[in-house]
Amino acid sequence: MTHKIAVLPGDGIGTEITEQAVRVITALGLDLDLHTAAVGGAAFDLHGSPLPSATLELAQNSAAILFGAVGDWKYDALPRESRPEQAILGLRKALGLFANLRPAILYPQLANASSLKPEVVSGLDILIVRELTGDIYFGQPRGVRQVEEGPFKGEQQGFDTMHYAETEVRRIAHVAFQAAQKRGKKLCSVDKANVLETSQFWRDIMIKVANEYPDVTLSHMYVDNAAMQLVRAPKAFDVIVTGNLFGDILSDEAAMLTGSIGMLPSASLNSSNQGLYEPSHGSAPDIAGQNIANPLATILSAAMMLRYSLNEAAQADRIESAVQAVLEQGLRTADIYESGTSKVSTSQMGDAVLKALK
Ligand code: NAD
């Protein structure tokens, strides 16, 4: 079966890291139909838009998108709709990518990279499932208005709206329960139900959906406690499911537990398992073009792509084992280097993963 994949390298280190991921998936012996297109600042420079219609069409007509990163400080003065980051929001919206899966895995070989004690984090393997298209980030109305009454009457006031519809909560719940079924069968739903009506509603729906997954143990935690538990005893979690706002913050916190943003893949899926796969980090303009960026997050994102969108789990396992093997060999890009290991470049890391593929 031919798998059509859109490759969107983007800006900064995006080009260097996607190049390595493409080398790896091309070596697997699968029938891949790869198409590359500009996105982000690179697309703005070429076509005047961060998400040109040809790029969007390609993405829509592909089984999966392998995405590098977008953004550069040089675009900061552009109006919001022309900024590189709008490309990601546009793709999420057009493809209905409502489920964001972010694993936080700390390979034992990298336990010293974490700012936490090695025994607290070594072997960490958790998955954060974040709802991505709803919540206060998209709720209407929003804006700036004049306060009509109360102590601030007459002043300007910024405001946003938090809401979740039942379908939105149900579909992310199903993604999370099914992910938990394939892992440790524990799901923790994070909310702020003691204060927010939206969160109480979210919790009620989670409890209803749980009836369909008797093999998964559902627990609930307030977001402030979850933020604490993630640094106190992160290995107690298996899968965490949460809304867009809380998930944004907790997934970055979980990422930092591992000590290297250069190691963390992510997937954003819609209801037909079409997905966008990208490293959790940005375009790192400070190190772009130097062949020193860590390509492993992107290579691991490609593995997630094989598992979730292309139904090629065995090939995903091959890539993940190869990444383990290169770490075992002591090969490290600058971001994860420590004395006693061997520092390699972006392309040398790609070479090593290719060589380690079994
Ligand atoms: P960043 O993730 O790009 O970089 C943060 C730090 O981590 C930098 O010091 C960088 O050198 C380092 N880093 C990141 N990825 C690395 C890798 N693979 N290997 C080694 N080191 C790596 O975040 P930032 O500096 O806040 O943002 C830079 C640009 O990226 C901004 O324009 C921002 O808007 C954009 N951004 C894009 C995305 C995305 O495309 N999804 C996500 C976050 C930020």
mmCIF file of C-alpha atoms in Angstrom, residues 7-12 37-52 55-56 67-72 74-75 78 81-91 283:
data_model
loop_
_atom_site.group_PDB
_atom_site.id
_atom_site.type_symbol
_atom_site.label_atom_id
_atom_site.label_comp_id
_atom_site.label_asym_id
_atom_site.label_seq_id
_atom_site.Cartn_x
_atom_site.Cartn_y
_atom_site.Cartn_z
ATOM 1 C CA VAL A 7 6.779 16.836 4.267
ATOM 2 C CA LEU A 8 6.693 20.420 5.542
ATOM 3 C CA PRO A 9 10.154 21.355 6.854
ATOM 4 C CA GLY A 10 9.355 24.995 7.705
ATOM 5 C CA ASP A 11 11.943 27.359 9.170
ATOM 6 C CA GLY A 12 15.157 27.395 11.180
ATOM 7 C CA ALA A 37 6.106 21.969 0.403
ATOM 8 C CA ALA A 38 6.933 25.306 2.022
ATOM 9 C CA VAL A 39 5.256 26.329 5.273
ATOM 10 C CA GLY A 40 5.691 29.073 7.888
ATOM 11 C CA GLY A 41 8.137 31.897 7.310
ATOM 12 C CA ALA A 42 9.672 30.077 4.343
ATOM 13 C CA ALA A 43 6.247 30.021 2.673
ATOM 14 C CA PHE A 44 5.601 33.656 3.572
ATOM 15 C CA ASP A 45 8.858 34.651 1.875
ATOM 16 C CA LEU A 46 8.008 32.667 -1.263
ATOM 17 C CA HIS A 47 4.243 33.090 -1.543
ATOM 18 C CA GLY A 48 3.200 35.830 0.890
ATOM 19 C CA SER A 49 1.338 33.414 3.178
ATOM 20 C CA PRO A 50 2.525 31.070 5.970
ATOM 21 C CA LEU A 51 0.062 28.436 4.732
ATOM 22 C CA PRO A 52 -0.304 28.755 0.941
ATOM 23 C CA THR A 55 0.520 23.461 0.917
ATOM 24 C CA LEU A 56 -2.859 23.162 2.612
ATOM 25 C CA PHE A 67 6.284 18.825 10.051
ATOM 26 C CA GLY A 68 9.590 20.430 11.093
ATOM 27 C CA ALA A 69 9.081 23.721 12.919
ATOM 28 C CA VAL A 70 8.121 27.268 12.029
ATOM 29 C CA GLY A 71 9.025 30.720 13.243
ATOM 30 C CA ASP A 72 11.819 33.221 13.402
ATOM 31 C CA LYS A 74 12.457 38.299 11.955
ATOM 32 C CA TYR A 75 8.712 37.719 11.401
ATOM 33 C CA LEU A 78 4.236 40.943 10.830
ATOM 34 C CA GLU A 81 -2.380 36.407 10.282
ATOM 35 C CA SER A 82 0.916 36.458 8.358
ATOM 36 C CA ARG A 83 3.105 35.067 11.135
ATOM 37 C CA PRO A 84 4.666 31.624 10.631
ATOM 38 C CA GLU A 85 2.860 30.090 13.647
ATOM 39 C CA GLN A 86 -0.475 30.701 11.907
ATOM 40 C CA ALA A 87 0.395 27.800 9.605
ATOM 41 C CA ILE A 88 0.099 25.312 12.482
ATOM 42 C CA LEU A 89 -3.182 26.789 13.679
ATOM 43 C CA GLY A 90 -4.490 26.766 10.090
ATOM 44 C CA LEU A 91 -3.543 23.110 9.578
ATOM 45 C CA SER A 283 12.577 26.290 14.988
#
